[in-house]
PDB file of C-alpha atoms in Angstrom:
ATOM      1  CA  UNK A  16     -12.452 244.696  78.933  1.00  0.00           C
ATOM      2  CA  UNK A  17      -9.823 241.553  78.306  1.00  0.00           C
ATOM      3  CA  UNK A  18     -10.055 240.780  81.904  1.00  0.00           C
ATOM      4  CA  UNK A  19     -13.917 240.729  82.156  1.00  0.00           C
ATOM      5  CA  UNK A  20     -14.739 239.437  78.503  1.00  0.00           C
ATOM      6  CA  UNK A  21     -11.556 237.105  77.932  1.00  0.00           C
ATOM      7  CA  UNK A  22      -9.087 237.397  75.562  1.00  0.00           C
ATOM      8  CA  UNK A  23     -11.638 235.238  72.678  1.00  0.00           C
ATOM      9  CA  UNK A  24     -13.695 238.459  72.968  1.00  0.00           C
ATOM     10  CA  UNK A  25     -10.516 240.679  72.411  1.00  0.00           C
ATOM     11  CA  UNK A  26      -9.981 238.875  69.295  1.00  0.00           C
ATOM     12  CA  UNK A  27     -13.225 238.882  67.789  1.00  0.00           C
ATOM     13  CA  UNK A  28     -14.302 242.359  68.577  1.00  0.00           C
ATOM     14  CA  UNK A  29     -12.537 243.479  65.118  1.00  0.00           C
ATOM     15  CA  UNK A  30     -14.262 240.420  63.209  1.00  0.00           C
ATOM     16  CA  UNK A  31     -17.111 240.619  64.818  1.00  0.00           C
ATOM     17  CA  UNK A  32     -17.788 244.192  64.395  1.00  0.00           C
ATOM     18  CA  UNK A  33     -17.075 244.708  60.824  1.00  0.00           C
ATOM     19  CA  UNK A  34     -19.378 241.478  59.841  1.00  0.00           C
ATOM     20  CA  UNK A  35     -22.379 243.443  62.069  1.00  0.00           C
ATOM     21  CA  UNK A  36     -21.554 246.545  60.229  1.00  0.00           C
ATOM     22  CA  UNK A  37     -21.231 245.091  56.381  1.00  0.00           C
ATOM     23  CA  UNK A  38     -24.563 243.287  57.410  1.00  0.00           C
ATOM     24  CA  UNK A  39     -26.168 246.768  57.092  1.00  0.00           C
ATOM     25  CA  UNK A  40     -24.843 247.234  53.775  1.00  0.00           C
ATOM     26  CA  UNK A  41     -27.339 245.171  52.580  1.00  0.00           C
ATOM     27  CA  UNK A  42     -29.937 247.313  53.927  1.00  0.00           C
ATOM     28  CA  UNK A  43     -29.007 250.406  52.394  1.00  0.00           C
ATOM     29  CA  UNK A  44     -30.715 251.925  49.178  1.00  0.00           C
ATOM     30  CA  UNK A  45     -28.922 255.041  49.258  1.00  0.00           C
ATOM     31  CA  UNK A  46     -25.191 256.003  47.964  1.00  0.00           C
ATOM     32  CA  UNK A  47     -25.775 258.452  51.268  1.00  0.00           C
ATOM     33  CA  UNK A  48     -26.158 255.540  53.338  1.00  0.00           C
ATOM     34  CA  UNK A  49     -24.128 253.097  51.875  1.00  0.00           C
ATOM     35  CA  UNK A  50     -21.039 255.480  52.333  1.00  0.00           C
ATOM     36  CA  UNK A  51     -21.867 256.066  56.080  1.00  0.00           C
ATOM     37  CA  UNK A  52     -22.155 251.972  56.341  1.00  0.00           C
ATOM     38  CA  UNK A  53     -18.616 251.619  54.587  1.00  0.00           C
ATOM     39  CA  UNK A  54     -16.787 254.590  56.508  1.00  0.00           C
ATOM     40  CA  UNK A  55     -18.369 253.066  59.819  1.00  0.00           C
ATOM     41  CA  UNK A  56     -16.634 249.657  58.841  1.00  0.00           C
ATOM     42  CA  UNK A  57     -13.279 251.491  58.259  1.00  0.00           C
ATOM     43  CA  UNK A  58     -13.764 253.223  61.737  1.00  0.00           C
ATOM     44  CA  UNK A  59     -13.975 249.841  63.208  1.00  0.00           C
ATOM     45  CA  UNK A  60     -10.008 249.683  62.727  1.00  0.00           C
ATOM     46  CA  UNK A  61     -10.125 251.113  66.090  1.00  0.00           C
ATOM     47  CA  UNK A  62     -11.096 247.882  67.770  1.00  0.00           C
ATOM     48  CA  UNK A  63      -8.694 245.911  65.993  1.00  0.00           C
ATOM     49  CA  UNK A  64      -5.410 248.156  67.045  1.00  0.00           C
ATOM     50  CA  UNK A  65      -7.368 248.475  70.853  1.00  0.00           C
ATOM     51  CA  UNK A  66      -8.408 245.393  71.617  1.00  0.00           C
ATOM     52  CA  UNK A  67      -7.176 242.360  68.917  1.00  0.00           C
ATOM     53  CA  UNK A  68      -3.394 244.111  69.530  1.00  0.00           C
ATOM     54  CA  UNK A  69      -3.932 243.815  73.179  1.00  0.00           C
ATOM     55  CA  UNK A  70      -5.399 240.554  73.169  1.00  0.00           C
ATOM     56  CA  UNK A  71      -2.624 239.415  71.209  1.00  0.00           C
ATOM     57  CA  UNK A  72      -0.088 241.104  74.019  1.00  0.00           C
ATOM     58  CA  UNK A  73      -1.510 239.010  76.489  1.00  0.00           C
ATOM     59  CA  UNK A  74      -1.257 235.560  74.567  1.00  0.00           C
ATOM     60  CA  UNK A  75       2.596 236.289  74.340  1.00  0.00           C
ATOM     61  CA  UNK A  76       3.002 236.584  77.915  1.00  0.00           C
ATOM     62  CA  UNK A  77       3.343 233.016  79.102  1.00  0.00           C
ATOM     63  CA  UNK A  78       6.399 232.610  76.563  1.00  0.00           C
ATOM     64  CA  UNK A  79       9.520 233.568  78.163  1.00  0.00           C
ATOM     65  CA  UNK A  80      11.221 237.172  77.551  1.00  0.00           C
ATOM     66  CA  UNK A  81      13.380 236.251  74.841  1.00  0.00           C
ATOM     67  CA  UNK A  82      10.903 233.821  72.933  1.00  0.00           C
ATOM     68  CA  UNK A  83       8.181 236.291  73.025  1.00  0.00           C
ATOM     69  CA  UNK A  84      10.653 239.076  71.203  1.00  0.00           C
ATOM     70  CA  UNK A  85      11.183 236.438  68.688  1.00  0.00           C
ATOM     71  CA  UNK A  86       8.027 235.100  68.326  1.00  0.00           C
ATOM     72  CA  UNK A  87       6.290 239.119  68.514  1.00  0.00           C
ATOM     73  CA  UNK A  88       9.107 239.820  65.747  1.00  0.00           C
ATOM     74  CA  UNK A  89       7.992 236.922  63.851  1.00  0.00           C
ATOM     75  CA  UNK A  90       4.543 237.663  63.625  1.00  0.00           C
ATOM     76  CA  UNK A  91       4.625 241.347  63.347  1.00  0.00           C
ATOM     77  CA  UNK A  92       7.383 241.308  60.374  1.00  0.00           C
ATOM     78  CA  UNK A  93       6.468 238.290  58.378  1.00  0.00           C
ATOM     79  CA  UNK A  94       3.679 236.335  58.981  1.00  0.00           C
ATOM     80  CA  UNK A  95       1.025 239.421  59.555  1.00  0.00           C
ATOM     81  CA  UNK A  96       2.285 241.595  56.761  1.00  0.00           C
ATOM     82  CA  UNK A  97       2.404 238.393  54.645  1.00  0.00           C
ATOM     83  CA  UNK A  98      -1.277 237.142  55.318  1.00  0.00           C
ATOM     84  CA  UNK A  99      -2.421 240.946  54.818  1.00  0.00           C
ATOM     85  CA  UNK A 100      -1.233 241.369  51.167  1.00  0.00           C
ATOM     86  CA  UNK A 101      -2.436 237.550  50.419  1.00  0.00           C
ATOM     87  CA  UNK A 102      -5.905 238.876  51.734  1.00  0.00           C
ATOM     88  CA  UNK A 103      -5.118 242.291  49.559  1.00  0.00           C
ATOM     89  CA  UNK A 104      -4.255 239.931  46.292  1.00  0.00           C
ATOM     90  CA  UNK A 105      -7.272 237.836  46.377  1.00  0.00           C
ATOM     91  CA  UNK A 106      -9.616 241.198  47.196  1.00  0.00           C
ATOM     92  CA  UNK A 107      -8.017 243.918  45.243  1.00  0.00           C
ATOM     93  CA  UNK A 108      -9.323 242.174  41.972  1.00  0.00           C
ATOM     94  CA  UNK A 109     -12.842 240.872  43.725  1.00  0.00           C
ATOM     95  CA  UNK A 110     -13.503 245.352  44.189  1.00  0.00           C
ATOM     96  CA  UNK A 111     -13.336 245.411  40.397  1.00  0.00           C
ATOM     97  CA  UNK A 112     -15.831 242.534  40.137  1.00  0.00           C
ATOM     98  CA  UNK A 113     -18.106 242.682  42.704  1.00  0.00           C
ATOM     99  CA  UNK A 114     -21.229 245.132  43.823  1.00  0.00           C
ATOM    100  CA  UNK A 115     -20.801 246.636  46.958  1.00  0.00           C
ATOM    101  CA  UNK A 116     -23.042 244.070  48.441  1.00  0.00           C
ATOM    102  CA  UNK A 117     -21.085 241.147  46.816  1.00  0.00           C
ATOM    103  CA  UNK A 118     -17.683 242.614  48.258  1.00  0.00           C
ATOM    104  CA  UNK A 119     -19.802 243.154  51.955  1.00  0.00           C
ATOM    105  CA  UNK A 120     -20.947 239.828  51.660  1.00  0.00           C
ATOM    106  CA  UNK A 121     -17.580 238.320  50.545  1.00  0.00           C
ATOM    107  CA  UNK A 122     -15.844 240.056  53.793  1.00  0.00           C
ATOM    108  CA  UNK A 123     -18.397 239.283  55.821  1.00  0.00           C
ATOM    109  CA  UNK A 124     -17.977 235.451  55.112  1.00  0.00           C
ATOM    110  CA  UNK A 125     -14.454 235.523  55.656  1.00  0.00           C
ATOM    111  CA  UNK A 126     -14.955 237.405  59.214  1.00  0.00           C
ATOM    112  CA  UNK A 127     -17.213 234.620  60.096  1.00  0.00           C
ATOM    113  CA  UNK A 128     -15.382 231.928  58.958  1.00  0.00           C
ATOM    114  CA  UNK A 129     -12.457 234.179  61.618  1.00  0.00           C
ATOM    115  CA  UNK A 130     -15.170 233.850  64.268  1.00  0.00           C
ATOM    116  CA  UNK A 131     -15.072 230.290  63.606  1.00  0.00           C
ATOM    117  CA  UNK A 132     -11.372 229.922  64.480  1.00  0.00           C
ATOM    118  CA  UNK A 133     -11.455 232.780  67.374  1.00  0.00           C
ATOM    119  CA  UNK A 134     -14.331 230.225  69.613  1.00  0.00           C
ATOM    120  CA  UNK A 135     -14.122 226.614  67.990  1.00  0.00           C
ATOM    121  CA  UNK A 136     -10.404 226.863  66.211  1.00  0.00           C
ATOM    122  CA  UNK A 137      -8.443 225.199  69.433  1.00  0.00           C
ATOM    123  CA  UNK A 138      -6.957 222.733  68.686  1.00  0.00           C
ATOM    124  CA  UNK A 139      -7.096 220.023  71.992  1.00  0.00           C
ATOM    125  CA  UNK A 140      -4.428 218.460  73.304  1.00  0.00           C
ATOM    126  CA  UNK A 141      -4.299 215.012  74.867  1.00  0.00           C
ATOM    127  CA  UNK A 142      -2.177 213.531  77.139  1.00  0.00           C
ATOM    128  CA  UNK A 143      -0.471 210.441  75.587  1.00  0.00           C
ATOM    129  CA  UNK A 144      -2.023 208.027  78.212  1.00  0.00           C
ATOM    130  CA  UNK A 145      -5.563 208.820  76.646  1.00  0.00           C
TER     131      UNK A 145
END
């Protein structure tokens, strides 16, 4: 799928899918069917360990072998877990807050504004003689 899609689709199959999901929160009346909405947005873990892991694999192939164990170890045993119980910090106390639709449409804006980053987030370089 990376090599036919691209590695921006690999990264914002995770985002992407949980904002499409928590969209249909919105839609649902019934505890029933607001359960099966939330359980379906849990299941989409599954594309974020497949695919965003992957994707993420492939970026830290053009560093050399010893850089990319530093730079893998890096991200995987600061800056990820770090970011992930900032998110949990700021969240935890919005679930005690917010409806169910509030918290959707909370996560949902921050998976957009990921989106955002994923496709218009580059940063371009120039060459100095520009």
């Amino acid at each position: 799928m990376l090599t036919r899609l691209g590695i921006q689709a690999g990264l914002a199959a995770f985002p992407g899918s949980l904002t499409l999901v928590l969209s249909t929160v919105f839609f649902a009346v019934k505890p029933t069917a607001m359960f099966w909405c939330l359980t379906v947005a849990r299941g989409c873990d599954v594309l974020h360990r497949g695919l965003t892991d992957a994707a993420h694999n492939v970026l830290y192939w053009p560093l050399g072998p010893s850089l990319r164990r530093q730079v893998i170890a890096l991200n995987g045993g600061w800056v990820k877990p770090l970011t992930e119980a900032l998110a949990a910090v700021l969240l935890i106390p919005l679930t005690a807050t917010l409806s169910d639709r509030g918290l959707a449409l909370t996560i949902s804006g921050l998976c957009i504004i990921w989106l955002i980053f994923i496709y218009r987030g580059r940063i371009a370089t120039s060459s100095p003689a520009e």
